[in-house]
XYZ file of C-alpha atoms in Angstrom:
722
model
C 33.556 102.035 25.520
C 34.653 102.915 22.345
C 32.161 105.787 21.891
C 34.509 107.726 26.010
C 37.970 106.188 23.878
C 36.998 108.065 20.574
C 39.040 111.144 19.891
C 41.354 110.076 22.520
C 45.054 109.574 21.323
C 47.146 106.676 22.469
C 48.031 108.000 25.757
C 44.453 109.957 27.160
C 43.545 106.356 26.898
C 46.019 105.120 27.755
C 45.707 107.929 31.533
C 41.613 106.807 30.805
C 42.066 103.068 31.166
C 44.463 102.734 33.983
C 42.320 102.640 36.800
C 43.678 100.901 38.470
C 46.078 101.831 42.374
C 47.784 104.789 42.134
C 49.057 106.414 39.090
C 50.787 109.348 38.012
C 50.119 111.248 34.783
C 52.968 114.306 33.780
C 50.605 116.875 31.356
C 52.485 119.016 29.350
C 50.719 122.213 29.046
C 48.022 122.292 26.082
C 47.980 118.582 25.944
C 44.809 117.920 27.097
C 44.198 116.725 30.614
C 41.134 117.700 30.607
C 39.809 116.103 28.568
C 41.674 112.439 29.428
C 40.549 113.215 33.252
C 36.836 114.293 32.683
C 37.220 110.891 29.640
C 38.271 108.868 32.802
C 35.145 109.722 34.940
C 32.873 108.280 32.850
C 34.822 105.298 31.952
C 34.604 104.255 35.548
C 31.156 105.326 35.701
C 29.787 103.821 32.518
C 32.211 100.551 31.870
C 33.477 99.864 35.478
C 29.773 101.104 36.855
C 30.962 102.380 39.848
C 28.726 104.880 41.382
C 29.571 108.964 41.285
C 29.346 108.544 45.108
C 32.417 106.449 44.728
C 34.230 108.777 42.660
C 35.723 112.674 44.199
C 37.757 114.320 41.326
C 39.667 117.167 43.383
C 40.122 120.828 40.149
C 42.641 123.635 42.076
C 39.395 126.442 41.053
C 35.167 126.646 40.532
C 35.713 127.193 37.335
C 37.421 124.419 36.198
C 35.310 122.258 38.236
C 32.347 123.722 36.716
C 33.721 122.521 33.261
C 34.227 119.412 33.587
C 31.031 119.172 35.218
C 29.609 120.266 32.229
C 32.030 117.681 30.264
C 30.978 115.043 32.032
C 26.831 115.095 31.756
C 27.550 115.854 28.001
C 28.986 112.401 28.229
C 27.072 110.830 31.116
C 23.851 112.544 31.322
C 22.056 115.925 33.528
C 21.014 112.977 35.752
C 24.624 112.695 36.842
C 25.074 113.242 40.359
C 28.885 115.477 39.485
C 29.452 117.020 43.718
C 32.552 115.156 44.290
C 33.688 116.581 40.863
C 34.921 119.847 43.285
C 37.772 121.780 45.063
C 39.463 120.057 47.760
C 38.076 123.237 49.870
C 34.950 123.164 49.106
C 34.836 118.862 49.516
C 36.354 119.485 52.604
C 32.938 122.022 53.338
C 31.410 119.060 52.223
C 33.160 116.273 55.139
C 32.655 118.807 57.733
C 28.794 120.134 57.274
C 28.386 116.367 58.104
C 30.461 116.322 61.348
C 31.530 119.192 62.157
C 29.440 118.669 65.457
C 31.930 116.297 66.390
C 34.196 119.985 67.317
C 31.203 121.688 69.124
C 30.984 123.111 65.821
C 27.176 123.611 64.223
C 26.369 122.331 60.628
C 25.538 125.464 59.950
C 28.321 126.587 60.419
C 29.257 129.773 57.401
C 33.033 129.488 55.435
C 34.275 132.777 55.780
C 35.009 134.761 52.712
C 37.652 137.278 51.940
C 34.858 139.986 53.044
C 34.645 138.076 56.238
C 37.875 138.267 56.707
C 37.843 141.866 56.035
C 34.588 142.632 58.197
C 36.416 140.831 61.120
C 39.535 142.628 61.035
C 37.731 145.481 60.954
C 35.923 144.551 63.817
C 38.944 143.884 65.666
C 41.276 147.065 64.341
C 38.179 149.384 65.906
C 38.906 148.170 69.476
C 42.269 148.626 68.822
C 42.192 151.921 68.037
C 44.123 151.141 64.729
C 43.706 152.172 60.933
C 43.185 149.191 58.392
C 43.586 150.406 54.678
C 44.470 147.065 51.253
C 47.513 146.900 52.563
C 47.142 146.010 56.080
C 44.884 143.923 55.184
C 46.441 141.803 53.230
C 49.465 142.194 55.215
C 47.111 140.839 58.329
C 46.023 137.545 56.413
C 49.139 136.110 55.707
C 49.883 136.820 59.184
C 46.938 134.446 59.895
C 48.111 131.758 57.518
C 51.367 131.852 59.275
C 50.237 131.365 62.443
C 47.176 127.982 61.313
C 49.604 127.010 59.715
C 50.024 125.238 62.936
C 46.660 122.754 63.579
C 47.035 122.670 66.740
C 45.034 126.371 67.274
C 41.947 123.808 66.252
C 41.931 122.068 69.418
C 41.668 124.745 71.668
C 39.089 126.140 68.820
C 36.519 122.966 69.504
C 37.331 122.934 73.315
C 34.428 124.531 74.607
C 35.305 124.590 77.174
C 38.932 127.007 76.465
C 38.946 130.346 78.300
C 39.705 132.003 75.539
C 41.175 135.262 77.295
C 44.463 133.382 77.856
C 44.622 134.504 73.925
C 46.258 137.872 74.925
C 49.700 139.183 73.374
C 52.077 142.817 74.193
C 53.192 141.661 70.402
C 50.655 144.447 68.466
C 50.341 141.152 65.299
C 49.587 138.030 67.761
C 46.888 139.963 69.475
C 45.263 141.348 66.090
C 45.061 137.467 64.937
C 43.904 136.408 68.360
C 41.154 138.576 68.523
C 40.769 137.715 64.606
C 40.720 133.871 66.166
C 38.339 134.689 68.830
C 35.085 136.352 66.511
C 35.953 133.467 64.094
C 34.697 131.662 66.365
C 31.917 133.359 67.628
C 30.589 133.807 64.997
C 31.030 129.930 63.588
C 32.962 130.858 61.205
C 35.817 129.062 59.324
C 38.251 130.704 56.719
C 39.733 128.724 53.407
C 42.674 128.321 55.558
C 40.201 125.880 58.769
C 38.375 124.698 56.052
C 40.710 121.809 55.274
C 42.376 122.044 59.217
C 38.965 121.595 60.767
C 38.812 118.332 58.640
C 42.494 116.816 59.366
C 41.523 117.622 62.595
C 38.655 115.453 62.702
C 40.460 113.070 60.826
C 43.028 112.124 63.367
C 40.720 112.468 66.267
C 37.874 110.362 64.987
C 39.048 108.051 63.218
C 36.193 106.281 62.392
C 34.901 109.464 60.520
C 38.370 109.057 58.337
C 36.823 105.463 57.858
C 33.672 105.984 57.256
C 35.061 108.706 54.229
C 38.370 105.856 53.145
C 35.455 103.395 52.341
C 33.543 105.782 50.577
C 35.858 106.682 47.961
C 36.400 103.536 46.169
C 38.568 106.487 43.521
C 40.479 109.746 44.124
C 40.709 112.162 41.170
C 43.378 115.212 41.312
C 44.203 117.957 38.192
C 47.025 120.219 38.656
C 48.616 118.303 41.196
C 51.828 120.260 40.559
C 50.547 123.125 42.781
C 49.583 120.966 45.694
C 51.018 121.600 49.410
C 52.319 118.423 51.317
C 49.821 118.976 54.007
C 46.978 119.155 51.134
C 48.632 115.765 49.822
C 48.668 113.714 52.752
C 45.022 114.563 53.221
C 44.122 113.546 50.175
C 46.743 110.446 50.890
C 45.216 109.263 53.647
C 41.606 109.127 51.906
C 42.925 106.718 49.508
C 44.819 103.737 52.502
C 41.785 101.179 51.978
C 40.753 101.630 48.396
C 43.811 102.266 46.867
C 43.169 103.831 43.789
C 44.895 108.181 43.420
C 45.225 109.359 39.480
C 47.207 112.964 39.809
C 47.956 114.047 37.101
C 50.161 117.746 36.848
C 52.995 119.415 35.602
C 56.591 120.030 37.016
C 57.815 123.187 34.230
C 54.453 124.709 35.331
C 54.154 124.923 38.961
C 54.715 128.382 40.325
C 53.046 128.544 43.512
C 55.765 127.318 45.762
C 55.992 130.866 47.232
C 52.689 129.795 48.039
C 53.848 126.812 49.847
C 52.969 124.542 46.909
C 55.143 121.096 46.735
C 56.210 120.370 44.052
C 58.664 117.063 44.768
C 55.127 116.119 45.728
C 54.900 115.110 41.919
C 57.968 115.324 40.862
C 58.960 112.720 43.908
C 55.224 110.681 44.252
C 56.604 107.143 44.517
C 58.674 108.655 47.675
C 55.774 110.166 49.615
C 53.401 107.196 48.794
C 55.178 105.750 51.427
C 56.902 108.300 53.448
C 57.767 106.395 57.038
C 56.016 109.814 58.581
C 52.393 107.877 58.056
C 50.900 104.665 60.263
C 50.100 102.368 57.346
C 52.790 101.982 54.903
C 51.282 100.698 51.334
C 53.890 99.988 50.123
C 53.162 100.137 46.749
C 54.723 101.353 43.544
C 52.769 103.914 41.140
C 52.661 103.412 37.340
C 53.506 106.475 35.282
C 53.118 108.309 32.268
C 53.747 110.635 29.842
C 51.380 113.060 27.723
C 53.557 115.438 25.498
C 51.573 116.118 22.630
C 49.933 119.726 22.311
C 46.710 119.993 20.563
C 47.415 124.891 21.633
C 50.173 126.237 19.693
C 52.900 125.737 16.484
C 56.113 123.643 16.568
C 57.771 127.169 16.885
C 56.295 127.965 19.726
C 56.535 124.436 22.120
C 60.712 124.501 19.858
C 60.996 127.819 21.930
C 58.840 126.410 25.836
C 61.612 122.608 25.072
C 64.596 124.766 24.658
C 64.443 127.362 28.040
C 62.321 125.082 29.982
C 64.883 122.372 29.188
C 67.975 124.411 31.859
C 66.081 123.124 34.752
C 66.773 120.447 37.193
C 63.839 119.991 39.621
C 61.247 118.819 37.021
C 60.578 114.858 35.164
C 62.252 115.193 30.937
C 59.630 116.061 28.536
C 59.509 117.021 25.259
C 56.617 118.650 23.846
C 55.592 117.731 20.320
C 52.248 118.510 17.777
C 50.926 117.322 15.010
C 49.656 120.529 12.799
C 51.649 121.324 10.161
C 53.859 125.256 9.649
C 53.526 127.886 11.943
C 55.915 131.473 12.078
C 59.019 132.231 13.879
C 59.531 133.617 17.135
C 60.265 136.432 17.487
C 62.180 138.101 19.700
C 62.628 142.428 20.039
C 65.371 144.279 21.281
C 64.511 148.676 21.336
C 66.414 151.263 22.765
C 64.382 152.092 24.882
C 60.186 151.486 25.898
C 59.172 154.178 23.760
C 60.517 151.615 20.386
C 59.375 148.566 22.314
C 55.197 149.419 22.888
C 55.968 150.870 18.951
C 57.318 147.260 17.905
C 53.973 145.823 19.705
C 51.800 148.231 19.019
C 52.306 148.366 15.122
C 51.381 144.313 14.805
C 48.772 144.526 17.450
C 47.096 147.804 14.228
C 48.891 146.087 11.426
C 46.817 142.732 12.136
C 43.904 144.815 13.186
C 44.028 146.111 9.105
C 43.933 142.253 7.779
C 41.070 141.381 9.784
C 42.190 140.888 12.715
C 41.012 141.786 16.526
C 41.852 143.319 19.065
C 41.427 140.247 21.316
C 43.330 138.156 19.338
C 46.046 139.096 21.195
C 46.962 139.200 24.735
C 50.394 141.189 26.454
C 51.537 139.124 29.683
C 54.780 140.485 31.475
C 56.052 139.416 34.985
C 54.925 141.683 37.238
C 52.339 144.423 37.550
C 53.951 147.795 37.130
C 55.154 145.962 34.051
C 51.942 147.289 32.786
C 52.182 151.158 32.806
C 54.224 151.718 29.924
C 52.041 149.404 28.561
C 49.372 150.790 29.154
C 50.061 153.847 28.203
C 51.530 152.650 24.930
C 48.070 151.309 23.681
C 45.834 154.986 24.924
C 47.834 157.321 23.204
C 47.694 154.812 20.189
C 44.427 154.339 20.693
C 44.711 150.892 21.258
C 41.479 149.219 23.350
C 42.400 146.457 26.186
C 41.642 145.545 29.299
C 43.641 144.525 32.985
C 42.866 140.982 32.869
C 42.585 140.014 36.562
C 43.335 143.022 37.761
C 43.426 147.669 37.793
C 45.202 149.415 34.989
C 48.616 150.746 36.283
C 46.985 155.226 36.653
C 43.678 153.476 39.285
C 45.623 151.679 41.703
C 45.271 152.860 45.154
C 49.778 154.559 45.725
C 49.425 155.260 42.538
C 47.043 157.415 43.135
C 47.939 158.644 46.572
C 51.270 159.699 45.438
C 49.897 161.279 42.590
C 47.110 163.128 44.833
C 50.523 164.492 47.044
C 52.158 165.776 44.201
C 48.818 167.517 43.325
C 49.098 169.012 46.145
C 52.300 170.752 46.320
C 50.609 172.001 42.776
C 47.830 173.274 43.677
C 46.182 173.951 47.280
C 43.028 174.303 46.828
C 43.083 170.754 45.523
C 40.149 169.486 47.951
C 39.947 166.476 46.284
C 43.540 165.238 46.273
C 43.273 166.756 50.318
C 40.661 164.210 51.688
C 42.306 161.378 49.703
C 45.450 161.420 51.706
C 45.316 163.552 54.903
C 45.370 160.388 56.743
C 47.399 158.539 54.262
C 49.962 157.758 56.580
C 47.457 157.893 59.660
C 47.632 161.201 61.485
C 45.314 160.973 63.484
C 42.938 163.410 61.776
C 39.993 161.498 62.746
C 36.357 162.782 61.325
C 35.430 165.236 64.321
C 39.080 167.300 63.905
C 37.995 167.094 59.794
C 34.559 168.239 59.883
C 36.170 171.503 62.079
C 38.419 171.835 59.267
C 35.729 171.851 56.632
C 33.055 173.661 58.423
C 36.479 176.388 58.621
C 37.102 176.424 54.815
C 33.090 176.988 53.990
C 32.494 179.819 56.296
C 35.572 181.580 55.142
C 35.317 180.118 51.689
C 39.144 179.062 51.546
C 40.671 175.769 50.401
C 40.930 172.550 53.332
C 44.256 172.510 52.551
C 44.854 175.892 54.166
C 41.636 175.901 56.510
C 44.326 173.092 57.897
C 47.337 176.066 58.121
C 44.817 178.338 60.915
C 42.993 175.268 62.553
C 45.556 172.810 63.581
C 47.380 175.122 66.673
C 43.911 174.996 68.552
C 43.359 172.335 71.464
C 41.873 170.061 69.355
C 43.562 169.893 67.241
C 46.399 168.217 70.149
C 48.513 164.703 69.493
C 47.616 164.586 65.769
C 49.618 165.192 63.371
C 49.067 167.675 61.161
C 51.680 169.913 61.876
C 54.083 168.031 60.644
C 51.396 167.032 57.401
C 51.320 171.131 56.795
C 55.573 171.580 57.617
C 56.662 168.367 54.384
C 54.031 169.456 51.566
C 54.884 173.758 52.911
C 58.455 172.460 52.331
C 57.722 170.467 48.842
C 56.197 174.019 47.647
C 59.236 175.907 48.266
C 61.336 173.385 46.094
C 58.634 172.980 43.174
C 60.625 175.267 41.158
C 64.043 174.031 41.882
C 63.698 170.572 42.045
C 62.706 168.153 38.349
C 59.415 165.909 39.040
C 61.391 162.552 39.582
C 62.898 164.319 42.808
C 59.975 166.028 43.639
C 58.220 162.302 43.892
C 61.084 160.763 45.224
C 60.775 163.682 47.969
C 56.988 163.730 48.306
C 57.222 159.611 49.267
C 60.075 160.553 51.619
C 59.508 163.541 53.440
C 55.283 162.454 53.882
C 56.696 159.246 55.432
C 54.591 157.066 52.159
C 57.367 154.784 51.558
C 57.575 153.738 55.395
C 53.960 153.097 55.387
C 53.972 151.138 53.039
C 57.103 148.702 53.005
C 55.607 148.425 57.063
C 52.466 147.154 55.274
C 54.953 144.540 54.056
C 53.100 145.067 50.357
C 56.528 145.880 48.632
C 54.392 145.124 44.872
C 52.870 148.188 45.823
C 56.657 150.348 46.311
C 57.480 148.542 42.830
C 54.225 150.254 41.381
C 55.600 153.434 43.142
C 59.446 153.194 42.327
C 58.042 152.446 37.531
C 56.542 155.945 38.595
C 59.382 157.392 39.427
C 61.210 154.982 35.926
C 59.030 156.295 34.114
C 59.629 160.212 34.276
C 63.571 159.658 34.864
C 62.970 158.721 31.482
C 61.213 161.309 30.292
C 63.496 163.826 32.008
C 66.909 162.117 29.918
C 66.148 159.748 28.297
C 63.625 161.430 25.597
C 65.046 164.671 25.640
C 61.591 166.776 26.067
C 61.977 168.975 29.140
C 58.682 168.411 31.935
C 57.731 170.413 34.408
C 54.635 169.767 37.245
C 51.728 170.831 36.241
C 52.660 169.795 32.594
C 52.538 165.518 34.469
C 49.573 165.777 36.307
C 48.184 166.931 32.635
C 49.389 164.809 30.851
C 48.599 161.999 33.442
C 44.985 163.132 33.804
C 44.015 162.900 29.954
C 45.504 159.409 30.117
C 43.580 157.981 33.079
C 40.250 160.266 32.106
C 41.177 158.544 27.405
C 37.789 157.035 26.311
C 37.793 152.990 26.531
C 34.299 152.088 26.953
C 34.113 149.500 24.207
C 35.693 145.677 26.013
C 33.900 143.823 23.474
C 36.995 143.830 21.653
C 39.981 145.047 23.028
C 43.712 143.160 23.463
C 43.820 141.936 27.299
C 46.860 142.438 29.391
C 47.355 140.944 33.092
C 50.784 139.296 34.487
C 51.903 136.154 34.116
C 50.116 134.097 37.235
C 46.549 135.572 36.344
C 47.429 133.718 32.523
C 47.284 130.196 33.304
C 45.146 128.680 32.201
C 44.340 130.242 29.763
C 45.316 131.005 25.500
C 45.321 133.186 22.941
C 45.687 133.522 19.360
C 49.257 135.727 19.597
C 50.917 136.551 23.033
C 53.603 139.499 23.856
C 55.995 138.180 26.166
C 56.728 141.960 27.431
C 59.583 143.433 30.212
C 62.227 140.215 29.751
C 64.236 141.864 31.413
C 67.345 140.877 34.284
C 65.682 141.281 37.189
C 62.423 141.558 36.624
C 61.766 138.725 34.908
C 63.544 136.546 36.461
C 61.852 139.170 39.961
C 65.994 139.758 41.402
C 63.603 140.006 44.973
C 62.622 136.379 44.443
C 65.834 135.460 43.369
C 68.365 137.347 46.550
C 65.325 135.285 48.473
C 64.908 132.052 47.563
C 68.657 131.805 44.896
C 68.671 128.171 42.954
C 64.477 127.609 43.768
C 63.477 130.574 42.997
C 65.448 130.973 39.306
C 63.867 127.381 38.143
C 60.404 128.568 39.577
C 61.216 131.923 37.772
C 62.231 129.360 33.789
C 58.739 127.653 34.350
C 56.986 130.939 34.859
C 58.373 132.141 31.170
C 57.660 128.256 30.089
C 54.021 129.244 31.095
C 53.874 132.965 29.291
C 55.226 130.838 25.632
C 52.929 128.172 25.981
C 49.503 130.291 26.048
C 50.341 131.513 22.429
C 48.975 129.487 20.096
C 49.608 131.015 16.578
C 52.392 133.558 17.420
C 54.540 133.996 20.426
C 56.554 137.719 20.478
C 59.458 138.982 23.752
C 60.221 142.060 23.905
C 62.354 143.450 25.903
C 63.910 146.904 26.144
C 67.495 149.008 27.378
C 67.168 152.077 30.127
C 66.025 152.720 33.577
C 66.020 149.613 35.615
C 64.904 148.262 38.888
C 66.923 149.974 41.761
C 71.069 148.501 41.227
C 70.603 147.070 37.833
C 70.996 148.558 34.159
C 68.133 147.151 31.706
C 69.768 144.516 29.679
C 67.796 140.796 28.648
C 66.419 138.860 30.299
C 69.140 135.246 31.200
C 65.783 133.642 29.341
C 65.938 134.920 26.377
C 69.843 132.792 26.345
C 68.405 130.230 27.906
C 66.778 129.612 24.126
C 68.754 127.841 21.586
C 68.303 131.655 19.133
C 68.786 129.540 16.144
C 64.317 129.191 17.489
C 63.680 132.883 17.058
C 63.785 135.574 14.723
C 66.043 138.756 16.020
C 64.733 142.057 15.492
C 66.369 145.367 16.371
C 70.352 144.960 17.275
C 71.756 143.927 20.601
C 74.821 145.407 21.123
C 77.477 142.630 22.378
C 78.504 145.176 25.568
C 75.008 144.362 26.674
C 75.365 141.045 26.382
C 78.682 141.037 28.747
C 76.701 143.281 30.877
C 73.783 140.726 31.144
C 76.296 138.028 31.895
C 78.093 139.948 34.785
C 74.919 140.487 36.101
C 73.533 136.423 35.272
C 77.008 136.038 37.740
C 76.118 138.619 40.704
C 73.330 136.581 41.496
C 74.934 133.268 41.806
C 77.852 134.420 43.895
C 77.534 132.700 46.734
C 75.680 133.699 50.378
C 77.892 133.257 53.779
C 75.468 133.111 56.752
C 76.391 137.140 58.929
C 74.399 135.673 61.811
C 73.004 133.250 63.665
C 70.081 132.263 66.376
C 70.061 134.430 68.738
C 71.867 137.639 67.634
C 69.775 140.484 68.578
C 69.865 142.520 65.951
C 68.292 146.580 64.199
C 66.803 146.413 60.783
C 66.670 149.656 59.529
C 62.704 149.097 59.468
C 61.332 147.760 62.168
C 64.283 147.720 64.730
C 65.635 145.787 67.466
C 64.594 142.207 67.414
C 65.980 138.455 68.167
C 67.092 135.990 65.213
C 64.815 133.055 66.256
C 65.732 130.535 63.444
C 67.855 130.559 60.070
C 66.757 128.392 56.944
C 70.566 128.382 54.283
C 68.707 126.972 52.013
C 65.371 129.737 51.540
C 69.164 132.440 52.743
C 66.293 133.739 54.958
C 66.535 134.545 58.633
C 63.772 134.579 60.221
C 63.712 137.613 63.456
C 61.121 137.652 66.284
C 59.994 142.123 66.429
C 57.782 143.970 68.279
C 55.379 142.739 65.535
C 56.334 140.011 65.187
C 57.949 137.339 62.877
C 59.532 138.591 59.537
C 61.939 136.593 57.195
C 64.826 138.788 56.118
C 67.302 137.538 53.205
C 71.016 136.667 54.074
C 71.508 139.625 51.600
C 69.585 142.641 52.708
C 71.653 145.508 53.549
C 69.755 147.134 56.712
C 70.949 144.792 59.160
C 72.653 145.578 61.986
C 74.383 143.758 64.999
C 74.027 145.046 68.100
C 76.493 145.139 71.024
């Protein structure tokens, strides 16, 4: 036993040896919870003699599961079966492989991945003569997830006599979902949403199958418990009803996925959830609590900053992270006059470290939203600092940025066939393969560009019913205004006159609009703040040079990513950038979910801070901010005890006052204006009817022609239909 407990601190050892009953462990960032979990597993096997086939250990990613398996085998030996160390989806797949025949599915059913889902949706879109792109795919997957939260759909999918012809709808989005589900059944395919729903349904319909698994699993452990949904917990809780041994470990301060449906209250109010009256079998049991808060990752100055920030949250289990490490540099807070100063500060730190023998890969730049990466990438390219966008794609490689730049290139140069081909059907204009073939042949025969060929062909009978005339009209009008508009004004007219902005809004992927807005903001900054004259040709040439810069060597490079992507990672030196009110915390999140969102945004900032091992740098700058707000420091800067931060730069009093006013603006109470059954007109989605009102999240749920949309109380694009 001593071997297994060697190297554990008191809290970890207590977690390892507390094997019986219901145990909740609150484990802060960097405290070695994976070590505690793997040693507990080894303790159950080695010291208590429990077979691995009777232990279920749930993790939330395959990467985490593989890491735990590797550590367990190191302690116990390669011969031990660790197949029950798995994600919840993998466990549900195991359950269904044994007994899904009861639901009239074959045991070799297909688990659909992202590509499979897209292929099925493409079939549906082809049948309905609808063009699908990345945005519409993402939007429909979200709609399918929303539909599948209603577990009742499993009932008819598992009924061999069900008549699928009854699944029809006049609403396009519902018809797409119904066709998708029918094709799933045809292929005997289950996606990730289905795996849990089918398992819950199987257990409910066949109590003997549930009992088999309840008897088999004597010990259940769940990692990252703060990220569990209520549905997932109810499944796990049912599995414990016979042996009643459940060990959960998590950190309420690191729950950053409530917008995905995770329910942090399951961890915070664990004992109440155990005896939830909705369960038939009352457990009437108490749970044992313990806290692991000795951090092995960060220095004391970094932990003090993290503790000071997160202490402002109310919905949490109180704890303070500490470390036995000595020393550490005071965290720095940089305020600049513009993002040029902000990126210069960042680059100077990285370059100085490199010159003194450090590595680029020692650094990570973290931000709240993807569009913030624009000024970071641009600064790194100019300063020849190698970087990689971790878990994403570069700003100038994003589809929407390529689209709007292609429009601007075509306005600047009608000979640009590549740009023409990229945007001729984005948004959809019904200019299909046959019409494009006519255009290409005409262009080839007359030695002219595709755009000029379309100008001469669009009046032909073959082009009747498409929007070629409208496309040419928009481009020609923009060309006429080319010499009178600034580059920023041209971009705004491009996305409006070509219907590209409406196209993005209707896709439901507002992050794409944020990226276009960031491109616009960068142009406005060049035109005004820096005092540099800017022509369209010069702007496009500069963008091309940035995109074509040599960045092939990725062996030693700075990693840049969102804070969401960084969860679970650690770096020697961390820059948390773009700490501007309205960006971090996100204005959109605050408008949608008010105080719940504020606490989640603060947890997200906490996660970003606790990624740092040696040095932490918080940065922001003045300038043009998100719509409706000037750029002022995030409230999270002021949440932190100022004695814990070394101030770099000068923060004027008037900016502090403006920051306070913006916070007060967000904090004001929003009243309900509309009620259930009101007929509403939305400036984008058209006419609809309010089906429900959620005062907690400040949301109207309105049914439009293309489905139900959640619309925030603060949105000013609604009006009554009288």
